[in-house]
Amino acid sequence: MTGTTATATGTAAGDTASRVLVLNSGSSSVKYQLLDMRDSSRLAAGLVERIGEQTSRLVHTPLGGGGGDKRERTGPIADHAAALKAVAEELAADGLGLDSPELAAIGHRVVHGGLRFSAPTVIDDAVLAEIERLVPVAPLHNPANLTGIRTAMDLRPDLPQIAVFDTAFHTTMPESAARYAIDVETADAHRIRRYGFHGTSHAYVSRETAKLLGKAPEEVNVIVLHLGNGASASAVKGGRCVDTSMGLTPLEGLVMGTRSGDIDPAVTFHLKRVAGMSTDEIDVLLNKRSGLVGLCGDNDMREIRRRIDEGDERALLAFDIYIHRLRKYIGAYYAVLGRVDAVAFTAGVGENAAPVREAAIAGLEELGLAVDADLNSVRSEKARLISPEYARVAVAVVPTDEELEIATQSYALVRGVNA
Ligand SMILES: Nc1ncnc2c1ncn2[C@@H]1O[C@H](COP(=O)(O)OP(=O)(O)O)[C@@H](O)[C@H]1O
Ligand SMILES: CC(=O)OP(=O)(O)O
Ligand SMILES: [Mg+2]
């Protein structure tokens, strides 16, 4: 933590590359941000969605200087390589092209890093091979991450490409939380254990929650609820993850947009032996046709709430199942931590869906948990408390920023400073 303070001492603008491009490649989308790490400001941000379909869409927002108007492109974008080339063109149109000498690194979200990577890592052939080896345990994510990395390497072979792993923050989990209770030899031979995901978000949000409470991360125990399309909970004790709801793959745990979360593993035997489904069909069923979409046909919480308001019973049942699972994890992690200082809601659903927060915490006063209806209804991009003053445990909405965290870690690595 001492010595090289390249970022703190700084240098005149232009003579040290200070920009980081962050790529978050999902199965059918790429989110990106270009940041200036001298002040962590965003110069541009955007999203390419529905990659591989006829109706692909790129939305690019210039944010540097006075900003500028959002630009949108529609029409087929065949694959992640084409998507990244389109992003590079949009950045170039703002004078922020990938050829810029200001660019210090490209930071990539990589979902599965197994046990080998507990910190941000400069990508070389060996790292690429390891990410490739882990494709079977992150089939929706790692292939897209790899394409993003390879395309970025083609565009700027001279630049450090940094991998920031979703699994890294969870490598501190004790064996009691990380191991499945199955035959140890079989588990070890096939590296079967609970790895956990969304770690960049859990790390960032637990630190921001401590900040909101005016404390150091070491002083607080936080339950983080990352509720996006993929969703996971984590128990963070004094800044270190001690348990999380996702496992060998991002399928375990909470009910998600399209994933089942926890089920009895015997369901899969039954589907195979009795329903005659193949392993691949079961994989697709549990990862893509389950969760909220499987229960009611919609995976967007906005749509589900709209249907509930119209009296739709399937939507209501889907919501109730989602909430029931979430409450079980809050209770479980309360017991894992012993003392809880805060419960933090984050990601698309956690940051925006007040009814989810209300239902998740309702009736838990005995645990020191409560939500104030007025505070809960406030819409804001800022971290904020939604618990009443009397409550023993803080309940907070803490917007996640995986891209900022990836940029911070990537820049620290290329500058040789601790993040
Ligand atoms: N205003 C809103 N109200 C309720 N839910 C919302 C709102 N905005 C977004 N969401 C939910 O957030 C989800 C997307 O979350 P996000 O964290 O962006 O997911 P991901 O990163 O996995 O794509 C949507 O599917 C939707 O369910
Ligand atoms: C790991 C995971 O589930 O990621 P996402 O929420 O981006 O799908
Ligand atoms: Mg996400």
Tab-separated table of C-alpha atoms and ligand atoms in Angstrom:
chain	number	residue	atom	x	y	z
A	1	MET	CA	0.000	0.000	0.000
A	2	THR	CA	2.971	2.338	0.229
A	3	GLY	CA	5.575	3.541	-2.261
A	4	THR	CA	4.465	3.709	-5.871
A	5	THR	CA	1.652	6.220	-5.939
A	6	ALA	CA	1.565	6.778	-9.671
A	7	THR	CA	-2.123	7.602	-9.674
A	8	ALA	CA	-1.998	9.848	-6.644
A	9	THR	CA	0.979	11.978	-7.673
A	10	GLY	CA	-0.263	12.062	-11.256
A	11	THR	CA	1.378	13.634	-14.265
A	12	ALA	CA	0.361	16.261	-16.772
A	13	ALA	CA	-2.524	15.262	-19.006
A	14	GLY	CA	-1.443	13.272	-22.025
A	15	ASP	CA	2.010	12.121	-21.002
A	16	THR	CA	0.730	9.070	-19.119
A	17	ALA	CA	-1.907	6.812	-20.613
A	18	SER	CA	-4.780	6.964	-18.143
A	19	ARG	CA	-7.785	5.507	-19.923
A	20	VAL	CA	-9.223	2.041	-19.491
A	21	LEU	CA	-11.800	0.427	-21.749
A	22	VAL	CA	-13.950	-2.124	-19.906
A	23	LEU	CA	-15.781	-4.896	-21.741
A	24	ASN	CA	-18.501	-6.938	-20.053
A	25	SER	CA	-19.439	-9.557	-22.641
A	26	GLY	CA	-22.591	-11.542	-21.883
A	27	SER	CA	-24.077	-14.426	-23.829
A	28	SER	CA	-25.909	-12.135	-26.253
A	29	SER	CA	-24.737	-8.671	-25.246
A	30	VAL	CA	-21.702	-6.503	-24.636
A	31	LYS	CA	-21.719	-3.684	-22.115
A	32	TYR	CA	-18.779	-1.290	-22.297
A	33	GLN	CA	-17.372	1.824	-20.669
A	34	LEU	CA	-14.364	3.987	-21.367
A	35	LEU	CA	-13.025	5.630	-18.205
A	36	ASP	CA	-10.347	8.182	-17.405
A	37	MET	CA	-8.686	6.781	-14.302
A	38	ARG	CA	-7.154	10.093	-13.201
A	39	ASP	CA	-10.565	10.903	-11.723
A	40	SER	CA	-12.523	7.702	-12.529
A	41	SER	CA	-14.780	9.699	-14.858
A	42	ARG	CA	-16.652	8.009	-17.684
A	43	LEU	CA	-15.890	9.204	-21.211
A	44	ALA	CA	-18.339	6.902	-22.979
A	45	ALA	CA	-20.634	4.009	-22.193
A	46	GLY	CA	-22.829	1.709	-24.186
A	47	LEU	CA	-24.486	-1.584	-24.817
A	48	VAL	CA	-24.839	-3.939	-27.773
A	49	GLU	CA	-27.747	-6.315	-27.314
A	50	ARG	CA	-29.406	-9.182	-29.192
A	51	ILE	CA	-26.113	-10.122	-30.850
A	52	GLY	CA	-26.641	-12.849	-33.464
A	53	GLU	CA	-30.244	-11.831	-34.145
A	54	GLN	CA	-31.718	-9.727	-36.961
A	55	THR	CA	-32.745	-7.043	-34.456
A	56	SER	CA	-29.372	-6.294	-32.812
A	57	ARG	CA	-29.070	-2.846	-31.287
A	58	LEU	CA	-26.125	-0.713	-30.251
A	59	VAL	CA	-26.703	2.254	-27.942
A	60	HIS	CA	-23.696	4.508	-27.445
A	61	THR	CA	-23.585	7.423	-25.009
A	62	PRO	CA	-20.736	9.965	-25.162
A	63	LEU	CA	-20.082	11.264	-21.636
A	64	GLY	CA	-16.770	13.134	-21.831
A	65	GLY	CA	-16.562	16.937	-21.916
A	66	GLY	CA	-20.107	18.212	-22.237
A	67	GLY	CA	-21.307	14.747	-23.252
A	68	GLY	CA	-23.407	14.401	-26.374
A	69	ASP	CA	-26.513	12.794	-27.730
A	70	LYS	CA	-27.095	9.065	-27.389
A	71	ARG	CA	-26.556	7.276	-30.714
A	72	GLU	CA	-28.342	4.127	-31.738
A	73	ARG	CA	-27.683	1.560	-34.474
A	74	THR	CA	-30.123	-1.198	-35.299
A	75	GLY	CA	-29.812	-4.148	-37.670
A	76	PRO	CA	-28.049	-7.502	-37.540
A	77	ILE	CA	-24.722	-7.769	-35.684
A	78	ALA	CA	-23.622	-11.354	-36.330
A	79	ASP	CA	-21.314	-12.098	-33.389
A	80	HIS	CA	-19.262	-10.644	-30.543
A	81	ALA	CA	-16.364	-9.830	-32.881
A	82	ALA	CA	-18.638	-7.732	-35.096
A	83	ALA	CA	-20.136	-6.116	-31.989
A	84	LEU	CA	-16.745	-5.032	-30.722
A	85	LYS	CA	-15.780	-3.614	-34.101
A	86	ALA	CA	-18.992	-1.560	-34.086
A	87	VAL	CA	-18.145	-0.313	-30.568
A	88	ALA	CA	-14.640	0.650	-31.752
A	89	GLU	CA	-16.196	2.675	-34.609
A	90	GLU	CA	-18.536	4.525	-32.256
A	91	LEU	CA	-15.658	5.383	-29.914
A	92	ALA	CA	-13.548	6.550	-32.886
A	93	ALA	CA	-16.388	8.837	-33.993
A	94	ASP	CA	-16.022	10.635	-30.627
A	95	GLY	CA	-12.238	10.911	-31.031
A	96	LEU	CA	-11.825	8.103	-28.474
A	97	GLY	CA	-10.683	5.350	-30.857
A	98	LEU	CA	-8.947	2.209	-29.686
A	99	ASP	CA	-5.779	3.401	-31.442
A	100	SER	CA	-5.452	6.229	-28.895
A	101	PRO	CA	-2.122	6.438	-27.020
A	102	GLU	CA	-4.197	7.503	-23.991
A	103	LEU	CA	-5.454	3.940	-23.587
A	104	ALA	CA	-3.579	2.158	-20.773
A	105	ALA	CA	-5.407	-1.177	-20.758
A	106	ILE	CA	-8.522	-3.056	-21.717
A	107	GLY	CA	-10.265	-4.677	-18.743
A	108	HIS	CA	-12.473	-7.724	-19.325
A	109	ARG	CA	-15.107	-9.231	-17.061
A	110	VAL	CA	-14.448	-12.974	-17.035
A	111	VAL	CA	-17.147	-14.954	-15.275
A	112	HIS	CA	-15.411	-18.215	-14.339
A	113	GLY	CA	-11.797	-18.184	-13.176
A	114	GLY	CA	-11.895	-21.431	-11.209
A	115	LEU	CA	-9.546	-21.552	-8.225
A	116	ARG	CA	-6.457	-20.284	-10.007
A	117	PHE	CA	-7.374	-16.622	-10.199
A	118	SER	CA	-8.009	-14.670	-7.030
A	119	ALA	CA	-6.840	-11.313	-8.414
A	120	PRO	CA	-6.923	-9.338	-11.677
A	121	THR	CA	-4.584	-10.962	-14.173
A	122	VAL	CA	-2.724	-9.881	-17.327
A	123	ILE	CA	-4.028	-12.146	-20.082
A	124	ASP	CA	-1.528	-14.320	-21.959
A	125	ASP	CA	-1.859	-17.648	-23.788
A	126	ALA	CA	-1.855	-19.663	-20.543
A	127	VAL	CA	-4.644	-17.503	-19.046
A	128	LEU	CA	-6.668	-17.820	-22.267
A	129	ALA	CA	-6.259	-21.605	-22.123
A	130	GLU	CA	-7.499	-21.712	-18.511
A	131	ILE	CA	-10.582	-19.572	-19.322
A	132	GLU	CA	-11.234	-21.944	-22.240
A	133	ARG	CA	-10.856	-24.999	-19.974
A	134	LEU	CA	-13.591	-23.583	-17.717
A	135	VAL	CA	-16.160	-23.192	-20.534
A	136	PRO	CA	-18.123	-26.317	-19.479
A	137	VAL	CA	-18.827	-24.753	-16.058
A	138	ALA	CA	-19.819	-21.327	-17.430
A	139	PRO	CA	-21.291	-22.198	-20.832
A	140	LEU	CA	-23.403	-19.033	-21.103
A	141	HIS	CA	-20.572	-16.697	-20.159
A	142	ASN	CA	-16.954	-17.795	-20.688
A	143	PRO	CA	-17.239	-18.282	-24.492
A	144	ALA	CA	-18.508	-14.698	-24.883
A	145	ASN	CA	-15.750	-13.422	-22.577
A	146	LEU	CA	-13.137	-15.233	-24.697
A	147	THR	CA	-14.415	-13.754	-27.958
A	148	GLY	CA	-14.328	-10.293	-26.406
A	149	ILE	CA	-10.740	-10.788	-25.284
A	150	ARG	CA	-9.542	-12.225	-28.605
A	151	THR	CA	-11.165	-9.446	-30.623
A	152	ALA	CA	-9.700	-6.781	-28.353
A	153	MET	CA	-6.276	-8.432	-28.657
A	154	ASP	CA	-6.543	-8.312	-32.462
A	155	LEU	CA	-7.454	-4.628	-32.335
A	156	ARG	CA	-4.675	-3.662	-29.861
A	157	PRO	CA	-2.077	-6.473	-29.590
A	158	ASP	CA	0.370	-4.104	-27.876
A	159	LEU	CA	-1.940	-3.222	-24.968
A	160	PRO	CA	-2.266	-5.049	-21.630
A	161	GLN	CA	-5.537	-6.992	-21.607
A	162	ILE	CA	-6.645	-7.615	-18.032
A	163	ALA	CA	-9.070	-10.274	-16.823
A	164	VAL	CA	-11.148	-9.473	-13.734
A	165	PHE	CA	-12.901	-12.629	-12.561
A	166	ASP	CA	-16.406	-12.932	-11.078
A	167	THR	CA	-15.105	-15.784	-8.943
A	168	ALA	CA	-12.106	-13.934	-7.434
A	169	PHE	CA	-13.873	-12.318	-4.465
A	170	HIS	CA	-15.290	-15.675	-3.382
A	171	THR	CA	-11.958	-17.496	-3.124
A	172	THR	CA	-11.893	-16.524	0.572
A	173	MET	CA	-14.877	-18.782	1.355
A	174	PRO	CA	-14.046	-21.383	3.986
A	175	GLU	CA	-14.090	-25.036	2.923
A	176	SER	CA	-17.256	-25.552	4.977
A	177	ALA	CA	-19.116	-23.211	2.606
A	178	ALA	CA	-17.238	-24.039	-0.594
A	179	ARG	CA	-17.409	-27.842	-0.524
A	180	TYR	CA	-20.401	-29.900	-1.567
A	181	ALA	CA	-21.094	-32.880	0.660
A	182	ILE	CA	-20.177	-35.434	-1.999
A	183	ASP	CA	-17.386	-38.004	-2.213
A	184	VAL	CA	-14.172	-36.024	-1.728
A	185	GLU	CA	-12.074	-37.943	-4.276
A	186	THR	CA	-14.666	-37.485	-7.020
A	187	ALA	CA	-15.076	-33.812	-6.163
A	188	ASP	CA	-11.338	-33.157	-6.189
A	189	ALA	CA	-10.682	-35.150	-9.362
A	190	HIS	CA	-13.169	-32.962	-11.240
A	191	ARG	CA	-12.653	-29.702	-9.303
A	192	ILE	CA	-16.284	-29.789	-8.194
A	193	ARG	CA	-16.859	-27.139	-5.533
A	194	ARG	CA	-18.771	-23.913	-5.048
A	195	TYR	CA	-16.979	-21.019	-6.767
A	196	GLY	CA	-19.599	-18.237	-6.661
A	197	PHE	CA	-20.069	-15.424	-9.201
A	198	HIS	CA	-20.866	-11.699	-9.489
A	199	GLY	CA	-17.875	-11.282	-7.146
A	200	THR	CA	-16.813	-7.938	-8.605
A	201	SER	CA	-20.255	-6.599	-7.741
A	202	HIS	CA	-20.360	-8.197	-4.267
A	203	ALA	CA	-16.913	-6.723	-3.496
A	204	TYR	CA	-17.800	-3.250	-4.737
A	205	VAL	CA	-21.245	-3.127	-3.122
A	206	SER	CA	-20.065	-4.429	0.264
A	207	ARG	CA	-17.350	-1.729	0.333
A	208	GLU	CA	-19.787	1.000	-0.753
A	209	THR	CA	-22.218	-0.164	1.947
A	210	ALA	CA	-19.514	0.217	4.596
A	211	LYS	CA	-18.840	3.725	3.238
A	212	LEU	CA	-22.551	4.560	3.483
A	213	LEU	CA	-22.458	3.498	7.150
A	214	GLY	CA	-19.339	5.625	7.709
A	215	LYS	CA	-17.255	2.563	8.602
A	216	ALA	CA	-14.268	0.671	7.249
A	217	PRO	CA	-15.057	-2.564	5.339
A	218	GLU	CA	-13.204	-4.544	8.056
A	219	GLU	CA	-15.717	-3.316	10.643
A	220	VAL	CA	-18.948	-4.452	9.011
A	221	ASN	CA	-20.846	-7.619	8.137
A	222	VAL	CA	-23.054	-7.260	5.082
A	223	ILE	CA	-25.548	-9.438	3.229
A	224	VAL	CA	-25.362	-8.384	-0.430
A	225	LEU	CA	-28.312	-9.238	-2.680
A	226	HIS	CA	-27.279	-8.866	-6.337
A	227	LEU	CA	-30.605	-9.154	-8.148
A	228	GLY	CA	-30.182	-8.714	-11.901
A	229	ASN	CA	-31.144	-11.119	-14.634
A	230	GLY	CA	-28.655	-13.482	-13.004
A	231	ALA	CA	-28.993	-13.163	-9.215
A	232	SER	CA	-26.890	-14.105	-6.211
A	233	ALA	CA	-26.567	-13.398	-2.496
A	234	SER	CA	-23.388	-13.211	-0.471
A	235	ALA	CA	-22.383	-13.052	3.176
A	236	VAL	CA	-19.459	-10.644	3.609
A	237	LYS	CA	-17.719	-10.618	6.990
A	238	GLY	CA	-15.324	-7.737	7.605
A	239	GLY	CA	-14.742	-7.289	3.871
A	240	ARG	CA	-14.212	-10.977	3.058
A	241	CYS	CA	-16.745	-13.264	1.417
A	242	VAL	CA	-17.685	-16.201	3.672
A	243	ASP	CA	-20.577	-17.628	1.645
A	244	THR	CA	-22.425	-17.039	-1.613
A	245	SER	CA	-25.427	-18.583	-3.293
A	246	MET	CA	-24.035	-19.550	-6.717
A	247	GLY	CA	-21.973	-22.720	-6.928
A	248	LEU	CA	-19.952	-24.711	-9.434
A	249	THR	CA	-21.865	-22.755	-12.076
A	250	PRO	CA	-24.107	-19.653	-11.965
A	251	LEU	CA	-27.184	-21.903	-11.767
A	252	GLU	CA	-27.356	-22.511	-7.998
A	253	GLY	CA	-29.117	-20.328	-5.461
A	254	LEU	CA	-31.768	-17.664	-5.978
A	255	VAL	CA	-34.603	-17.753	-8.503
A	256	MET	CA	-33.347	-15.774	-11.525
A	257	GLY	CA	-34.728	-14.356	-14.769
A	258	THR	CA	-34.343	-17.620	-16.682
A	259	ARG	CA	-32.480	-19.926	-14.222
A	260	SER	CA	-34.076	-22.172	-11.601
A	261	GLY	CA	-31.583	-21.626	-8.791
A	262	ASP	CA	-31.676	-24.364	-6.109
A	263	ILE	CA	-33.460	-27.593	-6.968
A	264	ASP	CA	-33.154	-31.168	-5.744
A	265	PRO	CA	-30.455	-32.654	-8.042
A	266	ALA	CA	-32.671	-35.742	-8.355
A	267	VAL	CA	-34.964	-33.632	-10.565
A	268	THR	CA	-32.345	-34.029	-13.289
A	269	PHE	CA	-32.267	-37.849	-12.926
A	270	HIS	CA	-36.038	-37.866	-13.093
A	271	LEU	CA	-36.115	-35.700	-16.221
A	272	LYS	CA	-33.635	-38.045	-17.842
A	273	ARG	CA	-35.049	-41.398	-16.764
A	274	VAL	CA	-38.755	-40.647	-16.687
A	275	ALA	CA	-39.265	-37.680	-19.025
A	276	GLY	CA	-36.641	-38.944	-21.507
A	277	MET	CA	-34.809	-35.630	-21.793
A	278	SER	CA	-31.151	-35.461	-22.851
A	279	THR	CA	-28.509	-33.812	-20.671
A	280	ASP	CA	-28.337	-30.876	-23.090
A	281	GLU	CA	-32.113	-30.449	-23.010
A	282	ILE	CA	-32.092	-30.418	-19.209
A	283	ASP	CA	-29.267	-27.868	-19.261
A	284	VAL	CA	-31.317	-25.568	-21.509
A	285	LEU	CA	-34.446	-26.148	-19.384
A	286	LEU	CA	-32.750	-25.167	-16.113
A	287	ASN	CA	-30.610	-22.310	-17.471
A	288	LYS	CA	-32.907	-20.705	-20.036
A	289	ARG	CA	-36.500	-21.866	-19.559
A	290	SER	CA	-36.797	-21.770	-15.789
A	291	GLY	CA	-36.773	-19.069	-13.112
A	292	LEU	CA	-39.277	-16.252	-13.623
A	293	VAL	CA	-39.622	-16.916	-17.359
A	294	GLY	CA	-40.401	-20.584	-16.741
A	295	LEU	CA	-42.901	-19.780	-14.018
A	296	CYS	CA	-44.864	-17.043	-15.764
A	297	GLY	CA	-43.450	-16.389	-19.249
A	298	ASP	CA	-41.741	-13.100	-18.359
A	299	ASN	CA	-38.301	-12.505	-16.885
A	300	ASP	CA	-38.518	-8.743	-16.526
A	301	MET	CA	-39.622	-7.674	-13.049
A	302	ARG	CA	-41.290	-4.549	-14.476
A	303	GLU	CA	-43.563	-6.680	-16.632
A	304	ILE	CA	-44.264	-9.093	-13.764
A	305	ARG	CA	-45.313	-6.239	-11.463
A	306	ARG	CA	-47.531	-4.804	-14.212
A	307	ARG	CA	-49.249	-8.179	-14.614
A	308	ILE	CA	-49.692	-8.535	-10.838
A	309	ASP	CA	-51.360	-5.113	-10.745
A	310	GLU	CA	-53.807	-6.434	-13.359
A	311	GLY	CA	-54.600	-9.461	-11.175
A	312	ASP	CA	-52.518	-12.059	-13.068
A	313	GLU	CA	-52.158	-15.085	-10.769
A	314	ARG	CA	-49.264	-16.775	-12.560
A	315	ALA	CA	-47.223	-13.595	-12.317
A	316	LEU	CA	-48.095	-13.344	-8.609
A	317	LEU	CA	-47.049	-16.944	-7.953
A	318	ALA	CA	-43.738	-16.368	-9.787
A	319	PHE	CA	-43.132	-13.275	-7.640
A	320	ASP	CA	-43.975	-15.164	-4.441
A	321	ILE	CA	-41.573	-18.008	-5.289
A	322	TYR	CA	-38.837	-15.470	-6.095
A	323	ILE	CA	-39.378	-13.692	-2.768
A	324	HIS	CA	-39.645	-16.900	-0.718
A	325	ARG	CA	-36.200	-18.055	-1.935
A	326	LEU	CA	-34.704	-14.626	-1.348
A	327	ARG	CA	-35.970	-14.553	2.255
A	328	LYS	CA	-34.526	-18.011	2.897
A	329	TYR	CA	-31.085	-16.755	1.882
A	330	ILE	CA	-31.403	-13.624	4.025
A	331	GLY	CA	-32.163	-15.852	7.006
A	332	ALA	CA	-29.387	-18.289	6.159
A	333	TYR	CA	-26.741	-15.596	5.805
A	334	TYR	CA	-27.926	-13.924	8.994
A	335	ALA	CA	-27.062	-17.194	10.744
A	336	VAL	CA	-23.765	-17.568	8.835
A	337	LEU	CA	-22.653	-14.059	9.884
A	338	GLY	CA	-24.037	-14.080	13.431
A	339	ARG	CA	-24.119	-10.286	13.509
A	340	VAL	CA	-25.401	-8.328	10.508
A	341	ASP	CA	-24.790	-4.587	10.067
A	342	ALA	CA	-26.484	-4.149	6.705
A	343	VAL	CA	-28.483	-5.814	3.968
A	344	ALA	CA	-27.699	-4.226	0.587
A	345	PHE	CA	-29.891	-4.536	-2.509
A	346	THR	CA	-28.209	-4.071	-5.885
A	347	ALA	CA	-28.387	-4.682	-9.705
A	348	GLY	CA	-31.404	-4.127	-11.983
A	349	VAL	CA	-34.098	-5.599	-9.725
A	350	GLY	CA	-32.454	-4.727	-6.393
A	351	GLU	CA	-31.902	-1.082	-7.371
A	352	ASN	CA	-35.263	-0.494	-9.030
A	353	ALA	CA	-37.958	-2.823	-7.725
A	354	ALA	CA	-39.269	-1.342	-4.447
A	355	PRO	CA	-41.925	-4.106	-4.072
A	356	VAL	CA	-39.185	-6.771	-4.111
A	357	ARG	CA	-37.268	-4.985	-1.335
A	358	GLU	CA	-40.421	-4.479	0.699
A	359	ALA	CA	-41.534	-8.118	0.408
A	360	ALA	CA	-38.038	-9.502	1.077
A	361	ILE	CA	-37.749	-7.686	4.429
A	362	ALA	CA	-41.417	-7.675	5.551
A	363	GLY	CA	-42.033	-9.137	9.009
A	364	LEU	CA	-38.360	-9.462	9.970
A	365	GLU	CA	-38.457	-6.864	12.786
A	366	GLU	CA	-37.380	-9.542	15.275
A	367	LEU	CA	-34.111	-9.728	13.310
A	368	GLY	CA	-33.725	-5.943	13.526
A	369	LEU	CA	-34.736	-5.575	9.880
A	370	ALA	CA	-37.331	-3.126	8.558
A	371	VAL	CA	-37.998	-0.995	5.485
A	372	ASP	CA	-39.437	2.523	5.595
A	373	ALA	CA	-42.114	2.790	2.885
A	374	ASP	CA	-41.317	6.420	2.003
A	375	LEU	CA	-37.566	5.892	1.799
A	376	ASN	CA	-38.119	2.696	-0.203
A	377	SER	CA	-40.165	4.530	-2.819
A	378	VAL	CA	-37.447	7.122	-3.544
A	379	ARG	CA	-35.833	6.645	-6.958
A	380	SER	CA	-32.169	7.605	-7.097
A	381	GLU	CA	-28.877	6.555	-8.645
A	382	LYS	CA	-27.131	7.106	-5.304
A	383	ALA	CA	-26.461	4.652	-2.494
A	384	ARG	CA	-29.073	5.204	0.209
A	385	LEU	CA	-30.612	3.768	3.365
A	386	ILE	CA	-34.217	2.576	3.216
A	387	SER	CA	-34.512	1.361	6.825
A	388	PRO	CA	-36.161	3.482	9.526
A	389	GLU	CA	-33.870	5.139	12.066
A	390	TYR	CA	-34.903	2.789	14.890
A	391	ALA	CA	-33.892	-0.369	12.975
A	392	ARG	CA	-30.889	-2.233	14.400
A	393	VAL	CA	-29.712	-3.392	10.962
A	394	ALA	CA	-29.345	-1.007	8.028
A	395	VAL	CA	-31.176	-1.877	4.828
A	396	ALA	CA	-29.665	-0.113	1.822
A	397	VAL	CA	-29.954	0.278	-1.924
A	398	VAL	CA	-26.404	0.429	-3.278
A	399	PRO	CA	-26.055	0.719	-7.068
A	400	THR	CA	-23.412	-1.635	-8.349
A	401	ASP	CA	-20.742	-0.519	-10.819
A	402	GLU	CA	-18.935	-3.586	-12.093
A	403	GLU	CA	-17.341	-1.569	-14.907
A	404	LEU	CA	-15.809	1.010	-12.542
A	405	GLU	CA	-14.508	-1.765	-10.293
A	406	ILE	CA	-13.002	-3.636	-13.280
A	407	ALA	CA	-11.384	-0.405	-14.523
A	408	THR	CA	-9.995	0.391	-11.050
A	409	GLN	CA	-8.504	-3.093	-10.632
A	410	SER	CA	-7.133	-3.152	-14.210
A	411	TYR	CA	-5.534	0.271	-13.920
A	412	ALA	CA	-4.006	-0.547	-10.543
A	413	LEU	CA	-2.471	-3.686	-12.050
A	414	VAL	CA	-0.897	-1.913	-15.041
A	415	ARG	CA	0.346	0.891	-12.788
A	416	GLY	CA	1.708	-1.582	-10.255
A	417	VAL	CA	-0.378	-0.174	-7.389
A	418	ASN	CA	-2.747	-2.010	-5.054
A	419	ALA	CA	-6.410	-1.300	-5.817
B	1	LIG	N1	-37.390	-0.116	-13.181
B	1	LIG	C1	-37.311	-1.426	-12.929
B	1	LIG	N2	-38.184	-2.024	-12.104
B	1	LIG	C2	-38.123	-3.348	-11.837
B	1	LIG	N3	-37.185	-4.156	-12.351
B	1	LIG	C3	-36.287	-3.625	-13.180
B	1	LIG	C4	-36.282	-2.239	-13.516
B	1	LIG	N4	-35.244	-2.011	-14.346
B	1	LIG	C5	-34.629	-3.198	-14.527
B	1	LIG	N5	-35.246	-4.169	-13.840
B	1	LIG	C6	-34.894	-5.598	-13.764
B	1	LIG	O1	-33.483	-5.713	-13.868
B	1	LIG	C7	-33.162	-6.771	-14.776
B	1	LIG	C8	-31.808	-6.513	-15.412
B	1	LIG	O2	-30.853	-6.335	-14.396
B	1	LIG	P1	-29.292	-6.160	-14.722
B	1	LIG	O3	-28.591	-6.015	-13.423
B	1	LIG	O4	-29.124	-5.096	-15.737
B	1	LIG	O5	-29.041	-7.590	-15.326
B	1	LIG	P2	-27.872	-8.242	-16.169
B	1	LIG	O6	-26.619	-7.462	-15.855
B	1	LIG	O7	-27.851	-9.632	-15.647
B	1	LIG	O8	-28.302	-8.133	-17.591
B	1	LIG	C9	-34.310	-6.794	-15.751
B	1	LIG	O9	-34.473	-8.075	-16.314
B	1	LIG	C10	-35.496	-6.423	-14.887
B	1	LIG	O10	-36.055	-7.584	-14.299
B	2	LIG	C1	-22.602	-14.975	-13.471
B	2	LIG	C2	-23.885	-14.390	-13.940
B	2	LIG	O1	-24.952	-14.906	-13.648
B	2	LIG	O2	-23.797	-13.273	-14.656
B	2	LIG	P1	-25.019	-12.441	-15.301
B	2	LIG	O3	-25.870	-11.977	-14.186
B	2	LIG	O4	-24.327	-11.310	-16.027
B	2	LIG	O5	-25.743	-13.386	-16.233
B	3	MG	MG	-25.222	-8.369	-14.490
